[in-house]
XYZ file of C-alpha atoms in Angstrom:
330
model
C -34.388 5.176 5.806
C -33.196 7.125 2.787
C -33.189 5.222 -0.514
C -30.152 4.209 -2.527
C -30.046 7.296 -4.720
C -30.416 9.667 -1.797
C -27.558 7.818 -0.121
C -25.372 8.160 -3.219
C -26.133 11.875 -3.445
C -25.288 12.363 0.230
C -22.024 10.459 0.009
C -20.859 12.115 -3.190
C -21.398 15.504 -1.639
C -19.558 14.443 1.497
C -16.670 13.065 -0.543
C -16.169 16.460 -2.120
C -16.748 15.521 -5.759
C -18.840 18.634 -6.249
C -15.632 20.640 -5.970
C -15.473 23.887 -7.905
C -11.933 22.913 -9.002
C -12.130 19.482 -10.674
C -9.104 18.122 -12.489
C -8.886 19.677 -16.007
C -9.078 16.271 -17.689
C -12.331 15.364 -15.908
C -14.940 16.045 -18.583
C -17.945 14.537 -16.788
C -18.139 13.378 -13.195
C -20.723 11.304 -11.299
C -24.364 11.475 -12.318
C -24.481 9.759 -15.707
C -23.878 6.107 -16.577
C -20.168 6.776 -17.009
C -17.636 9.433 -16.130
C -15.681 10.991 -18.977
C -11.976 11.721 -18.668
C -9.754 13.117 -21.395
C -6.828 11.050 -22.717
C -3.509 11.632 -20.933
C -1.409 14.499 -22.186
C 2.255 14.712 -23.242
C 2.618 11.028 -24.030
C 1.682 9.838 -20.549
C -0.354 6.681 -20.009
C -3.089 5.781 -17.561
C -2.014 3.485 -14.726
C -5.093 1.627 -13.436
C -5.420 -0.625 -10.390
C -8.280 -2.258 -8.477
C -8.281 -3.506 -4.908
C -10.986 -4.897 -2.649
C -11.464 -4.921 1.130
C -13.840 -7.490 2.624
C -15.000 -7.627 6.234
C -13.518 -10.594 8.064
C -10.598 -10.847 5.637
C -9.126 -7.336 5.427
C -10.775 -5.685 8.413
C -12.859 -6.487 11.473
C -16.478 -5.513 12.105
C -15.319 -3.515 15.140
C -12.791 -1.408 13.206
C -13.201 2.353 13.327
C -15.145 3.338 10.161
C -13.229 6.573 9.597
C -9.887 4.751 9.666
C -11.368 2.090 7.385
C -12.435 4.744 4.886
C -8.898 6.135 4.825
C -7.311 2.707 4.418
C -9.728 1.645 1.659
C -8.391 4.408 -0.554
C -4.802 4.437 0.720
C -4.071 0.830 -0.264
C -5.082 1.587 -3.844
C -3.042 4.777 -4.046
C -0.106 2.706 -2.799
C -0.316 0.593 -5.966
C -0.057 3.750 -8.070
C 2.892 4.919 -5.967
C 4.642 1.605 -6.645
C 4.449 2.297 -10.392
C 5.710 5.865 -10.030
C 2.299 7.162 -11.106
C 0.580 10.386 -10.094
C -2.874 9.601 -8.621
C -5.740 11.298 -10.503
C -9.133 9.589 -10.112
C -10.876 6.833 -8.172
C -14.167 4.966 -8.307
C -15.702 3.233 -5.295
C -18.150 0.332 -5.154
C -19.584 -0.494 -1.717
C -21.774 -3.192 -0.226
C -23.417 -2.157 3.053
C -26.149 -3.312 5.388
C -29.337 -1.285 5.670
C -28.228 -0.217 9.145
C -24.883 1.048 7.813
C -26.614 3.077 5.115
C -29.041 4.770 7.503
C -26.699 5.307 10.441
C -23.667 7.487 11.002
C -21.339 4.566 10.215
C -21.192 5.234 6.484
C -20.746 8.974 7.028
C -17.716 8.278 9.228
C -16.354 5.919 6.573
C -16.626 8.615 3.920
C -15.048 11.166 6.212
C -11.885 9.057 6.229
C -12.106 8.217 2.517
C -12.554 11.890 1.649
C -9.654 12.977 3.876
C -7.323 10.584 2.039
C -8.635 11.727 -1.364
C -8.063 15.364 -0.486
C -4.587 14.784 0.948
C -3.422 13.052 -2.236
C -5.364 15.184 -4.714
C -7.660 12.593 -6.291
C -11.244 12.980 -7.515
C -13.959 10.398 -6.870
C -15.627 10.074 -10.288
C -18.120 7.243 -9.827
C -18.903 3.847 -8.360
C -21.798 1.730 -7.156
C -23.726 0.778 -4.022
C -25.521 -2.409 -3.097
C -26.892 -4.120 -0.030
C -24.787 -6.924 1.432
C -21.878 -7.766 3.749
C -19.454 -4.868 4.080
C -17.227 -4.863 1.002
C -15.348 -1.980 -0.604
C -13.796 -2.037 -4.068
C -11.764 0.889 -5.408
C -10.420 1.423 -8.897
C -7.642 4.015 -8.871
C -6.352 5.771 -11.969
C -3.056 7.617 -12.233
C -0.817 8.979 -14.944
C 2.763 8.018 -15.750
C 5.231 8.232 -18.601
C 5.264 4.659 -19.988
C 9.045 4.530 -20.194
C 9.369 5.618 -16.567
C 6.787 3.289 -15.012
C 8.373 1.202 -12.262
C 7.826 -2.502 -12.925
C 8.520 -5.694 -11.006
C 10.485 -7.083 -13.926
C 13.050 -4.301 -14.130
C 15.563 -5.391 -11.463
C 19.144 -5.841 -12.671
C 22.116 -7.886 -11.535
C 23.924 -6.237 -8.594
C 21.042 -3.866 -7.842
C 20.686 -2.851 -4.206
C 17.413 -3.814 -2.523
C 15.709 -1.022 -0.551
C 12.629 -0.786 1.656
C 10.945 2.392 2.885
C 9.658 3.122 6.374
C 9.299 0.360 8.942
C 7.639 -2.735 7.496
C 6.384 -5.069 10.194
C 4.636 -2.408 12.268
C 1.195 -3.135 10.801
C 1.446 -6.858 11.554
C 2.710 -6.005 15.030
C -0.306 -3.731 15.494
C -2.637 -6.536 14.443
C -0.989 -8.949 16.887
C -1.506 -6.421 19.675
C -5.103 -5.843 18.621
C -5.864 -9.574 18.602
C -4.212 -10.020 21.995
C -1.450 -12.371 20.864
C 1.162 -9.892 22.108
C 1.146 -6.835 24.363
C 2.968 -3.653 23.355
C 3.962 -0.628 25.396
C 1.466 2.244 24.897
C 3.707 4.379 22.660
C 4.641 1.471 20.386
C 1.044 0.216 20.379
C -0.146 3.617 19.122
C 2.535 3.684 16.412
C 1.736 0.142 15.286
C -2.007 0.813 15.304
C -1.494 3.860 13.082
C 0.561 1.777 10.647
C -2.222 -0.813 10.525
C -5.226 1.470 10.243
C -3.904 4.688 8.609
C -1.158 3.602 6.168
C 0.468 6.375 4.157
C 0.785 5.599 0.443
C 4.313 6.591 -0.547
C 3.247 8.663 -3.537
C 6.023 11.254 -3.272
C 8.643 8.511 -2.994
C 7.241 6.612 -5.972
C 7.314 9.719 -8.143
C 10.883 10.493 -7.062
C 12.064 6.941 -7.805
C 11.351 7.244 -11.525
C 14.772 7.494 -13.129
C 16.492 6.131 -9.994
C 14.976 2.694 -9.328
C 14.940 -0.235 -11.722
C 11.988 -2.088 -10.140
C 9.416 -1.468 -7.434
C 6.276 -2.755 -5.719
C 4.409 -2.047 -2.498
C 4.562 -4.486 0.401
C 1.013 -5.664 0.971
C 1.432 -9.437 1.457
C 4.779 -9.652 3.255
C 8.322 -8.569 2.408
C 9.569 -12.037 1.476
C 6.586 -12.870 -0.703
C 6.595 -9.502 -2.441
C 10.350 -9.578 -3.017
C 9.711 -12.963 -4.576
C 7.531 -11.256 -7.171
C 10.484 -9.046 -8.161
C 13.022 -11.877 -8.254
C 10.736 -14.117 -10.302
C 9.651 -11.398 -12.734
C 13.248 -10.221 -13.197
C 14.781 -13.693 -13.450
C 17.211 -13.022 -10.594
C 17.978 -14.183 -7.046
C 18.215 -11.989 -3.938
C 20.284 -11.915 -0.774
C 19.050 -10.049 2.318
C 21.217 -9.114 5.296
C 19.583 -9.470 8.703
C 21.728 -6.700 10.197
C 20.482 -4.227 7.566
C 16.779 -4.845 8.235
C 14.829 -2.416 10.443
C 15.804 -3.102 14.057
C 13.551 -4.934 16.496
C 11.513 -2.362 18.474
C 12.297 -2.127 22.183
C 10.319 -4.624 24.213
C 9.406 -6.853 21.254
C 10.537 -10.459 20.953
C 13.074 -10.893 18.127
C 11.279 -13.931 16.694
C 7.936 -12.131 16.637
C 9.485 -9.091 14.954
C 11.159 -11.217 12.285
C 7.810 -12.867 11.564
C 6.044 -9.473 11.325
C 8.828 -7.831 9.315
C 9.349 -10.577 6.751
C 5.909 -12.167 6.507
C 3.340 -9.809 7.997
C 2.403 -7.485 5.154
C -0.256 -4.745 5.208
C 2.440 -2.062 5.489
C 2.221 -0.538 1.990
C 5.849 0.512 2.091
C 7.777 0.543 -1.182
C 10.247 -2.265 -1.888
C 12.532 -1.344 -4.775
C 15.854 -2.081 -6.424
C 18.355 0.460 -7.685
C 21.964 0.496 -8.900
C 24.794 1.224 -6.470
C 25.341 4.514 -8.307
C 21.995 5.743 -6.926
C 22.936 5.354 -3.254
C 23.904 8.985 -2.707
C 20.759 10.274 -4.403
C 18.577 7.890 -2.386
C 20.211 8.977 0.870
C 19.470 12.579 -0.029
C 15.899 11.637 -0.985
C 15.395 9.949 2.373
C 16.370 13.177 4.119
C 14.264 15.295 1.779
C 11.124 13.218 2.358
C 11.887 12.639 6.067
C 11.374 8.942 5.355
C 13.784 6.141 6.309
C 15.089 4.171 3.332
C 16.840 0.940 4.309
C 19.330 -0.771 1.965
C 18.709 -4.388 2.941
C 20.328 -6.594 0.298
C 21.308 -7.165 -3.278
C 19.981 -8.768 -6.443
C 22.245 -11.159 -8.318
C 22.250 -13.385 -11.372
C 24.385 -16.191 -9.886
C 21.576 -18.259 -8.400
C 18.200 -19.800 -9.081
C 15.735 -17.198 -10.327
C 13.290 -16.399 -7.557
C 15.554 -17.640 -4.748
C 15.856 -15.438 -1.629
C 18.530 -15.951 1.024
C 18.722 -14.207 4.408
C 22.200 -14.021 5.951
C 23.051 -13.412 9.615
C 25.896 -11.232 10.882
C 28.388 -14.041 10.183
C 27.113 -14.309 6.590
C 25.497 -17.655 7.360
C 22.076 -18.469 5.869
C 19.051 -18.311 8.146
C 16.377 -20.968 7.735
C 13.271 -19.209 6.381
C 11.023 -22.262 6.521
C 9.541 -21.297 9.893
C 8.757 -17.715 8.807
C 5.396 -17.048 7.268
C 6.083 -16.299 3.625
C 3.191 -13.893 3.195
C -0.566 -13.762 2.777
C -2.457 -15.847 0.208
C -6.261 -15.531 0.087
C -6.724 -19.061 -1.221
C -3.975 -20.919 0.648
């Protein structure tokens, strides 16, 4: 089989880093011990995030490698989107078996990774390879005006709570894949796409700067991730069941509530904004052709971090039986 350095050369070429049009601030790309990138311009700052995908925890050995390549990058770009940052560069560290390195598996993986990089205009500027169980670690770098960066701690009293897209679909797709539920073919295809080919909401994140007060992406479950905003902002939250995305046709209501509130892996944006922004957000939803659901409200009259879910009669729903989200070490 080809050696490590031949593999790196092959993958870098496949990923398109030898582009004739690199980003102007990329001074030196892959090939040396480090890449060189110029400092941000016009007072912007670098936004930097790292995420890891491990076989058996984040994906299955049987998953399609091209979809996995896409998702490996997409989940990191989603973190940049949640900060209102413009994606610029990524690095990728991979652990692979000898069979992966010498077979078409890794080429399919990079086909998906490269497609995501090209769609969102990022350059792969470095990384590492080693032999071991399949593991992928991306560091993504974006640019943002520091004063406009969307933070978890920025929510304000009486802010509306919004969620993009249809959270819950990815968890529903996983349930179908594992055989714990059976979906109609059209819904199964939609849920599978949400699980395996998530779309980082970069355009939405950029548009929310100046509109939203706080934001994050839903990776570990809506309830758990909203808890990060309430805790960081020192506020409580009330959600309205009737305002949440509706249960898909043919799906059990209890299963949908579990997927929607505790499933995670959707990478939709959960954000808060003042009531004065409602009209602008409705227009933005139409402009981006992306549903934006106003699902609740932040408030100061309650225990910081508390989240209540109210039914149609404004009565609290017991959340104890709903999975609160994913925790790697729980």
